[in-house]
Short mmCIF file of N, CA and C in Angstrom, two decimals:
data_model
loop_
_atom_site.label_atom_id
_atom_site.label_comp_id
_atom_site.label_asym_id
_atom_site.label_seq_id
_atom_site.Cartn_x
_atom_site.Cartn_y
_atom_site.Cartn_z
N PHE Y 24 122.47 93.38 126.19
CA PHE Y 24 123.18 93.30 124.75
C PHE Y 24 123.28 94.62 124.32
N SER Y 25 124.36 94.59 123.40
CA SER Y 25 124.65 95.99 122.56
C SER Y 25 125.07 95.66 121.23
N CYS Y 26 125.08 96.45 120.48
CA CYS Y 26 125.40 96.43 119.07
C CYS Y 26 126.11 97.82 118.68
N THR Y 27 127.10 97.88 117.63
CA THR Y 27 127.58 99.03 117.26
C THR Y 27 127.37 99.25 115.72
N MET Y 28 126.93 100.29 115.20
CA MET Y 28 126.45 100.73 113.92
C MET Y 28 127.39 101.88 113.48
N SER Y 29 128.05 101.58 112.24
CA SER Y 29 129.02 102.53 111.88
C SER Y 29 128.22 103.10 110.53
N VAL Y 30 128.05 104.42 110.82
CA VAL Y 30 127.31 105.21 109.56
C VAL Y 30 127.97 106.61 109.28
N GLU Y 31 127.52 106.85 108.03
CA GLU Y 31 128.32 108.26 107.48
C GLU Y 31 127.75 109.51 108.43
N ALA Y 32 128.70 110.16 108.82
CA ALA Y 32 128.07 111.51 109.53
C ALA Y 32 128.91 112.80 109.01
N GLY Y 33 128.40 113.81 109.17
CA GLY Y 33 129.18 115.18 108.90
C GLY Y 33 129.81 115.60 110.15
N GLU Y 34 130.44 116.77 109.90
CA GLU Y 34 131.41 117.31 110.99
C GLU Y 34 130.68 117.52 112.44
N ASP Y 35 129.18 117.71 112.26
CA ASP Y 35 128.66 118.16 113.64
C ASP Y 35 127.97 116.73 113.99
N ASP Y 36 128.56 115.70 113.80
CA ASP Y 36 127.86 114.34 114.13
C ASP Y 36 126.34 113.96 113.82
N LYS Y 37 125.83 114.91 112.91
CA LYS Y 37 124.52 114.47 112.44
C LYS Y 37 124.79 113.64 111.32
N LEU Y 38 123.91 112.57 111.08
CA LEU Y 38 124.19 111.55 110.25
C LEU Y 38 123.29 112.10 109.00
N PHE Y 39 124.23 111.52 107.67
CA PHE Y 39 123.61 111.42 106.43
C PHE Y 39 122.54 110.53 106.27
N GLY Y 40 121.19 110.76 106.57
CA GLY Y 40 120.03 109.88 106.82
C GLY Y 40 119.87 109.69 108.24
N SER Y 41 119.44 108.48 108.69
CA SER Y 41 119.02 108.26 109.90
C SER Y 41 118.98 106.65 110.08
N VAL Y 42 118.98 106.33 111.53
CA VAL Y 42 118.99 104.92 111.79
C VAL Y 42 117.63 104.65 112.43
N THR Y 43 117.19 103.53 111.62
CA THR Y 43 115.70 103.30 111.92
C THR Y 43 115.55 101.89 112.89
N SER Y 44 114.33 101.49 113.11
CA SER Y 44 114.29 100.12 113.92
C SER Y 44 114.51 99.16 113.06
N HIS Y 45 114.46 99.13 111.90
CA HIS Y 45 114.82 98.26 110.85
C HIS Y 45 116.40 97.95 110.89
N ASP Y 46 117.19 99.24 110.74
CA ASP Y 46 118.46 99.26 110.70
C ASP Y 46 119.21 98.53 112.06
N ILE Y 47 118.33 98.81 113.17
CA ILE Y 47 118.80 98.12 114.57
C ILE Y 47 118.52 96.82 114.51
N SER Y 48 117.39 96.31 114.16
CA SER Y 48 117.24 94.85 113.96
C SER Y 48 118.09 94.01 113.24
N ARG Y 49 118.54 94.79 112.04
CA ARG Y 49 119.58 94.22 111.23
C ARG Y 49 121.01 94.04 111.73
N ALA Y 50 121.38 95.06 112.51
CA ALA Y 50 122.46 95.08 113.23
C ALA Y 50 122.48 94.07 114.39
N PHE Y 51 121.64 93.70 115.21
CA PHE Y 51 121.66 92.65 116.07
C PHE Y 51 121.40 91.23 115.35
N GLU Y 52 120.91 91.17 114.36
CA GLU Y 52 120.85 90.03 113.53
C GLU Y 52 122.24 89.48 113.09
N LEU Y 53 123.14 90.36 112.79
CA LEU Y 53 124.26 90.15 112.56
C LEU Y 53 125.30 89.83 113.80
N GLU Y 54 124.92 90.10 114.94
CA GLU Y 54 125.43 89.89 116.02
C GLU Y 54 124.87 88.23 116.63
N GLY Y 55 123.84 87.90 115.79
CA GLY Y 55 123.27 86.57 116.36
C GLY Y 55 122.03 86.71 116.98
N LEU Y 56 121.58 87.93 117.35
CA LEU Y 56 120.38 87.96 117.90
C LEU Y 56 119.05 88.39 117.25
N LYS Y 57 118.14 87.60 117.25
CA LYS Y 57 116.96 87.83 116.39
C LYS Y 57 115.83 88.75 116.99
N ILE Y 58 115.95 90.13 116.80
CA ILE Y 58 114.79 90.87 117.22
C ILE Y 58 114.11 91.51 116.08
N GLU Y 59 112.65 91.27 116.25
CA GLU Y 59 111.95 92.09 115.02
C GLU Y 59 111.87 93.43 115.07
N LYS Y 60 111.69 94.28 114.00
CA LYS Y 60 111.77 95.70 113.99
C LYS Y 60 110.75 96.07 114.79
N ARG Y 61 109.35 95.39 114.74
CA ARG Y 61 108.25 95.95 115.49
C ARG Y 61 108.43 95.66 116.98
N GLU Y 62 109.23 94.99 117.66
CA GLU Y 62 109.52 94.84 118.94
C GLU Y 62 110.35 95.97 119.40
N ILE Y 63 111.06 96.72 118.67
CA ILE Y 63 112.08 97.84 119.10
C ILE Y 63 111.18 99.03 119.23
N MET Y 64 111.27 99.49 120.27
CA MET Y 64 110.35 100.71 120.80
C MET Y 64 111.22 101.94 120.62
N LEU Y 65 111.33 102.41 119.38
CA LEU Y 65 112.18 103.65 118.99
C LEU Y 65 111.17 104.49 118.80
N GLU Y 66 110.92 105.73 119.47
CA GLU Y 66 109.95 106.71 119.37
C GLU Y 66 110.40 107.58 117.93
N GLU Y 67 111.45 107.97 117.34
CA GLU Y 67 111.81 108.50 116.33
C GLU Y 67 113.26 107.92 115.97
N PRO Y 68 113.40 108.01 114.55
CA PRO Y 68 114.59 107.62 113.99
C PRO Y 68 115.91 108.45 114.52
N ILE Y 69 116.98 107.63 114.86
CA ILE Y 69 118.17 108.29 115.49
C ILE Y 69 118.77 109.06 114.44
N LYS Y 70 119.33 110.30 114.52
CA LYS Y 70 119.76 111.31 113.44
C LYS Y 70 121.24 111.85 114.06
N LYS Y 71 121.84 111.35 115.17
CA LYS Y 71 123.01 111.99 115.81
C LYS Y 71 123.91 110.62 116.18
N LEU Y 72 125.27 110.80 116.23
CA LEU Y 72 126.17 109.84 116.68
C LEU Y 72 125.76 109.89 118.35
N GLY Y 73 126.26 108.70 118.68
CA GLY Y 73 126.19 108.59 120.30
C GLY Y 73 125.64 107.24 120.62
N VAL Y 74 125.46 107.14 122.23
CA VAL Y 74 124.97 105.75 122.81
C VAL Y 74 123.59 105.95 123.19
N TYR Y 75 122.92 104.93 122.71
CA TYR Y 75 121.20 105.07 122.97
C TYR Y 75 120.89 103.77 123.77
N ASN Y 76 120.18 103.89 124.64
CA ASN Y 76 119.44 102.93 125.40
C ASN Y 76 118.02 102.66 124.81
N ILE Y 77 117.85 101.57 123.99
CA ILE Y 77 116.43 101.31 123.51
C ILE Y 77 115.70 100.05 123.97
N SER Y 78 114.51 100.37 124.28
CA SER Y 78 113.57 99.41 124.82
C SER Y 78 113.32 98.37 123.75
N VAL Y 79 113.13 97.07 124.09
CA VAL Y 79 112.64 95.88 123.15
C VAL Y 79 111.75 95.17 123.88
N LYS Y 80 110.33 95.19 123.20
CA LYS Y 80 109.40 94.43 123.69
C LYS Y 80 109.29 92.98 123.39
N LEU Y 81 109.86 92.37 124.44
CA LEU Y 81 110.20 90.90 124.19
C LEU Y 81 108.72 89.98 124.16
N HIS Y 82 107.78 90.51 125.04
CA HIS Y 82 106.50 89.87 125.34
C HIS Y 82 105.65 91.13 125.97
N PRO Y 83 104.24 90.88 125.90
CA PRO Y 83 103.38 91.98 126.16
C PRO Y 83 103.99 92.44 127.84
N GLU Y 84 104.36 91.65 128.56
CA GLU Y 84 104.50 91.93 129.85
C GLU Y 84 106.16 92.27 130.19
N VAL Y 85 106.94 91.93 129.14
CA VAL Y 85 108.32 91.88 129.39
C VAL Y 85 109.15 92.84 128.29
N THR Y 86 109.97 93.69 128.94
CA THR Y 86 110.63 94.73 128.20
C THR Y 86 111.89 94.66 128.48
N ALA Y 87 112.88 94.57 127.56
CA ALA Y 87 114.34 94.55 128.05
C ALA Y 87 115.09 95.99 127.09
N GLU Y 88 116.37 96.40 127.93
CA GLU Y 88 116.95 97.41 127.33
C GLU Y 88 118.13 97.07 126.57
N VAL Y 89 118.38 97.65 125.51
CA VAL Y 89 119.56 97.28 124.89
C VAL Y 89 120.40 98.48 124.46
N LYS Y 90 121.56 98.62 124.19
CA LYS Y 90 122.46 99.91 123.89
C LYS Y 90 122.84 99.69 122.56
N VAL Y 91 122.66 100.62 121.78
CA VAL Y 91 123.03 100.89 120.68
C VAL Y 91 124.17 101.96 120.39
N TRP Y 92 125.52 101.68 119.93
CA TRP Y 92 126.50 102.47 119.91
C TRP Y 92 126.19 103.19 118.16
N VAL Y 93 126.19 104.26 118.00
CA VAL Y 93 126.09 104.82 116.59
C VAL Y 93 127.54 105.74 116.30
N VAL Y 94 128.26 105.11 115.66
CA VAL Y 94 129.62 105.77 115.45
C VAL Y 94 129.78 105.89 114.01
N LYS Y 95 130.83 107.00 113.75
CA LYS Y 95 131.12 107.46 112.42
C LYS Y 95 131.74 106.47 111.78
N LYS Y 96 131.63 106.30 110.54
CA LYS Y 96 132.26 105.23 109.58
C LYS Y 96 133.46 105.78 109.28
#
């Protein structure tokens, strides 16, 4: 699974703010996939544009990878 997030960014691709697990959860919900923010294994908020592979803990013994595209608005 993957989702694209359009965010405000400066010239050097740094975000005005950051993308958190809560933001990622909402983006997937808009795509029709329910992922709780506590299931998203994000070590620190995303602060630059790019493509990120993020682990999602579906079950104590099951982890999946999702792709999040952070693009300039």
